[in-house]
Short mmCIF file of C-alpha atoms in Angstrom, two decimals:
data_model
loop_
_atom_site.label_atom_id
_atom_site.label_comp_id
_atom_site.label_asym_id
_atom_site.label_seq_id
_atom_site.Cartn_x
_atom_site.Cartn_y
_atom_site.Cartn_z
CA ILE A 1433 14.87 11.15 4.79
CA ALA A 1434 16.92 13.09 7.44
CA LEU A 1435 14.85 14.73 9.64
CA ASP A 1436 14.90 17.40 12.59
CA MET A 1437 11.67 16.95 14.33
CA THR A 1438 12.60 20.66 15.58
CA ASP A 1439 11.63 21.82 12.74
CA VAL A 1440 7.88 22.72 11.92
CA PRO A 1441 8.42 24.19 7.96
CA GLN A 1442 10.28 20.15 6.89
CA VAL A 1443 8.01 18.29 9.62
CA GLU A 1444 4.70 19.64 7.51
CA LYS A 1445 6.82 19.10 4.01
CA THR A 1446 8.15 15.45 4.67
CA VAL A 1447 4.59 14.26 6.17
CA ARG A 1448 2.59 16.15 3.66
CA SER A 1449 5.14 14.65 0.64
CA GLU A 1450 5.06 11.06 2.06
CA ARG A 1451 1.34 11.11 3.55
CA PRO A 1452 2.04 7.56 4.09
CA ASP A 1453 -0.88 5.30 5.61
CA VAL A 1454 -0.29 5.66 8.78
CA LEU A 1455 2.98 6.37 10.54
CA PHE A 1456 4.80 5.17 13.36
CA LEU A 1457 6.48 7.78 16.02
CA THR A 1458 9.55 5.77 17.41
CA ALA A 1459 11.83 9.26 17.75
CA PHE A 1460 13.01 9.70 20.95
CA ASN A 1461 15.60 10.60 23.40
CA PRO A 1462 15.54 7.70 24.97
CA ASN A 1463 18.89 8.33 27.79
CA VAL A 1464 16.99 8.35 31.45
CA ASP A 1465 19.58 10.49 32.83
CA GLU A 1466 20.03 12.11 30.05
CA CYS A 1467 16.58 13.42 31.00
CA GLU A 1468 17.60 14.31 34.53
CA LEU A 1469 20.30 15.71 33.62
CA HIS A 1470 18.97 17.99 30.87
CA PRO A 1471 15.07 18.07 31.24
CA GLN A 1472 14.96 21.13 29.31
CA GLU A 1473 17.11 21.00 26.53
CA THR A 1474 16.16 16.58 25.52
CA ARG A 1475 12.42 17.87 25.99
CA ILE A 1476 12.96 20.18 22.50
CA THR A 1477 12.64 16.87 20.92
CA ASN A 1478 11.16 14.44 22.76
CA VAL A 1479 8.24 16.91 23.71
CA GLU A 1480 7.80 19.26 21.45
CA GLY A 1481 9.60 17.59 18.59
CA ASN A 1482 7.01 14.71 18.84
CA THR A 1483 3.83 17.94 18.85
CA HIS A 1484 5.49 18.84 15.79
CA VAL A 1485 4.83 15.28 14.02
CA ILE A 1486 1.28 14.72 16.03
CA ALA A 1487 -0.06 18.05 14.44
CA ALA A 1488 1.97 17.68 10.98
CA ALA A 1489 -0.12 13.82 10.91
CA ALA A 1490 -3.20 14.71 11.80
CA ALA A 1491 -3.85 18.18 9.86
CA LEU A 1492 -3.88 15.27 6.76
CA LYS A 1493 -5.79 12.57 9.62
CA ILE A 1494 -3.06 10.43 8.84
CA PRO A 1495 -3.50 7.26 11.80
CA LEU A 1496 -0.31 8.05 14.10
CA ILE A 1497 0.95 4.90 17.03
CA TYR A 1498 3.41 6.58 19.19
CA TYR A 1499 5.85 4.32 21.78
CA SER A 1500 5.27 5.29 24.72
CA SER A 1501 6.94 3.36 28.13
CA ASP A 1502 6.03 1.75 31.49
CA TYR A 1503 8.34 4.66 32.70
CA VAL A 1504 5.34 7.01 33.24
CA PHE A 1505 4.52 4.67 36.12
CA ASP A 1506 5.70 5.05 39.41
CA GLY A 1507 6.70 1.07 40.05
CA THR A 1508 4.88 1.06 43.47
CA ALA A 1509 2.01 -1.59 42.30
CA GLY A 1510 2.83 -3.97 39.30
CA PRO A 1511 2.47 -5.39 36.84
CA TYR A 1512 0.44 -1.97 35.06
CA ARG A 1513 -2.62 -2.00 32.98
CA GLU A 1514 -3.85 -0.35 30.07
CA THR A 1515 -6.30 2.08 33.18
CA ASP A 1516 -3.92 2.18 35.82
CA ILE A 1517 -2.83 6.64 36.06
CA PRO A 1518 0.01 7.24 36.05
CA ARG A 1519 2.36 8.64 38.19
CA PRO A 1520 6.15 9.19 36.70
CA LEU A 1521 8.65 9.98 38.47
CA ASN A 1522 11.96 10.99 36.21
CA GLU A 1523 11.87 13.22 33.60
CA TYR A 1524 11.91 10.00 30.71
CA GLY A 1525 8.80 9.24 31.95
CA ARG A 1526 7.16 12.62 33.03
CA GLN A 1527 8.27 13.41 28.92
CA LYS A 1528 6.98 9.85 27.31
CA LEU A 1529 3.19 11.40 29.26
CA ALA A 1530 3.40 14.76 28.45
CA VAL A 1531 2.99 13.58 24.82
CA GLU A 1532 0.70 10.52 25.84
CA GLN A 1533 -1.95 13.20 26.83
CA LEU A 1534 -1.76 15.52 23.61
CA LEU A 1535 -2.24 13.04 21.50
CA MET A 1536 -5.14 11.48 22.26
CA ALA A 1537 -6.22 15.53 23.66
CA THR A 1538 -5.46 15.97 19.60
CA SER A 1539 -5.87 12.19 17.54
CA PRO A 1540 -8.52 10.73 19.91
CA ASP A 1541 -7.81 7.08 16.71
CA SER A 1542 -3.78 7.27 17.34
CA LEU A 1543 -2.27 4.51 18.90
CA ILE A 1544 -0.83 5.06 22.07
CA ILE A 1545 1.83 1.82 22.46
CA ARG A 1546 3.57 1.03 25.35
CA THR A 1547 6.39 -0.78 26.10
CA THR A 1548 9.72 -1.76 28.15
CA THR A 1549 13.55 -3.10 28.25
CA VAL A 1550 13.10 -3.30 24.50
CA TYR A 1551 16.14 -5.41 22.99
CA GLY A 1552 17.04 -6.93 19.78
CA GLN A 1553 19.58 -5.15 17.20
CA GLU A 1554 20.32 -1.65 17.16
CA GLN A 1555 22.14 -0.31 15.45
CA LEU A 1556 23.49 2.39 17.52
CA GLU A 1557 23.91 -0.73 20.42
CA LYS A 1558 22.68 2.09 22.94
CA ASN A 1559 19.67 0.06 24.89
CA PHE A 1560 20.21 -1.98 27.78
CA PHE A 1561 20.48 -5.37 26.15
CA TYR A 1562 24.11 -4.00 24.20
CA GLN A 1563 25.80 -2.06 27.40
CA VAL A 1564 25.32 -5.78 29.43
CA LEU A 1565 27.20 -7.44 26.30
CA HIS A 1566 29.87 -4.30 26.10
CA ALA A 1567 30.98 -4.39 29.62
CA LEU A 1568 30.93 -8.50 30.46
CA ARG A 1569 32.84 -8.35 26.03
CA ARG A 1570 35.20 -5.28 28.47
CA GLY A 1571 35.77 -7.39 31.17
CA GLU A 1572 34.16 -4.25 33.24
CA ASP A 1573 32.13 -4.33 36.26
CA MET A 1574 28.16 -3.48 35.20
CA PRO A 1575 26.11 -2.63 38.68
CA VAL A 1576 22.66 -4.08 37.42
CA PRO A 1577 19.25 -3.05 39.42
CA THR A 1578 17.75 -6.65 41.17
CA ASP A 1579 14.20 -4.31 42.05
CA GLN A 1580 13.09 -2.94 39.08
CA ILE A 1581 10.69 -5.72 36.88
CA SER A 1582 10.03 -5.28 33.72
CA THR A 1583 8.93 -8.33 30.70
CA PRO A 1584 11.50 -7.58 28.48
CA THR A 1585 10.43 -7.06 24.86
CA PHE A 1586 11.87 -8.74 21.24
CA ALA A 1587 12.01 -5.74 19.14
CA PRO A 1588 11.25 -8.15 15.76
CA ASP A 1589 8.42 -9.09 18.54
CA LEU A 1590 7.33 -5.98 18.61
CA ALA A 1591 7.22 -4.67 15.37
CA GLU A 1592 5.36 -7.22 14.08
CA ALA A 1593 2.65 -6.54 16.72
CA SER A 1594 2.68 -3.52 15.91
CA LEU A 1595 1.60 -4.02 11.59
CA ASP A 1596 -0.58 -5.93 12.83
CA LEU A 1597 -2.15 -3.54 15.47
CA ALA A 1598 -2.26 -0.93 12.64
CA GLU A 1599 -4.07 -3.30 9.83
CA ARG A 1600 -7.14 -3.50 12.71
CA GLY A 1601 -7.52 -0.40 13.19
CA VAL A 1602 -6.51 -0.56 16.81
CA SER A 1603 -6.34 3.52 18.85
CA GLY A 1604 -6.41 4.38 22.95
CA ILE A 1605 -3.68 2.84 24.54
CA LEU A 1606 -2.25 -0.74 24.71
CA HIS A 1607 0.18 -2.60 26.66
CA VAL A 1608 2.66 -4.57 24.16
CA ALA A 1609 5.61 -6.48 26.14
CA GLY A 1610 7.13 -9.52 26.40
CA PRO A 1611 5.61 -11.89 28.15
CA GLU A 1612 8.40 -13.28 31.03
CA LEU A 1613 8.33 -10.86 34.27
CA MET A 1614 12.07 -10.28 36.07
CA SER A 1615 13.97 -7.98 37.46
CA ARG A 1616 16.86 -6.50 34.95
CA PHE A 1617 20.06 -8.76 36.89
CA ALA A 1618 18.15 -11.52 36.32
CA PHE A 1619 17.33 -10.35 32.15
CA ALA A 1620 22.47 -10.10 32.21
CA GLN A 1621 22.28 -12.63 34.31
CA ALA A 1622 20.56 -14.63 31.14
CA ILE A 1623 22.13 -11.95 28.74
CA ALA A 1624 25.52 -13.47 29.60
CA GLN A 1625 24.24 -17.28 29.87
CA VAL A 1626 22.97 -17.12 26.19
CA PHE A 1627 26.68 -15.63 24.60
CA ASP A 1628 28.61 -17.26 27.35
CA LEU A 1629 30.01 -14.78 29.45
CA PRO A 1630 31.66 -15.11 33.72
CA GLN A 1631 28.65 -13.48 34.90
CA GLY A 1632 30.81 -12.31 38.55
CA HIS A 1633 30.70 -9.06 36.18
CA LEU A 1634 27.13 -8.48 37.35
CA LYS A 1635 27.09 -6.41 40.96
CA PRO A 1636 23.14 -7.36 41.88
CA THR A 1637 22.82 -3.18 43.15
CA PRO A 1638 19.27 -1.85 44.28
#
């Protein structure tokens, strides 16, 4: 069902007609640069649109799982715990945090899953994994941060964990991510190695 999250009557009608046991709210413009360059435009979907879905679910007392990000933190003192105070440095992080705060204020029984560097098969092929893969297959140089540290998260693992948490009725804020701490550059090198692609086009960048 195609759904425009900025259309309040459409959102309310869809949620009411489908009435799911739990609502997984994944819709978000994930382009960090676009959020920074066009904050007002991206907030229409990322904050206002998500607000409409949260309100529709709350009205029908439908449990909701919202996917947030490590970008709510400033990166100066990681790895982070759920109790650490968010301090986003960019617009993307501020938008994620705005939705988090709204959800906790209006639907405290819902669950916020903070995750990071999600990779795996993805129809639009827009995540970091595909960006690296496409650049190396085309023989293009790609600058990759050496000091952006995260724990890459395999999408099917995240989905499985989400279902388990939903079935157990877990609420609050939870960090769900992969087990291995590495820089974006190390992750890009691993991608190149797995797909037997030359690593020379990966350019280490602070």
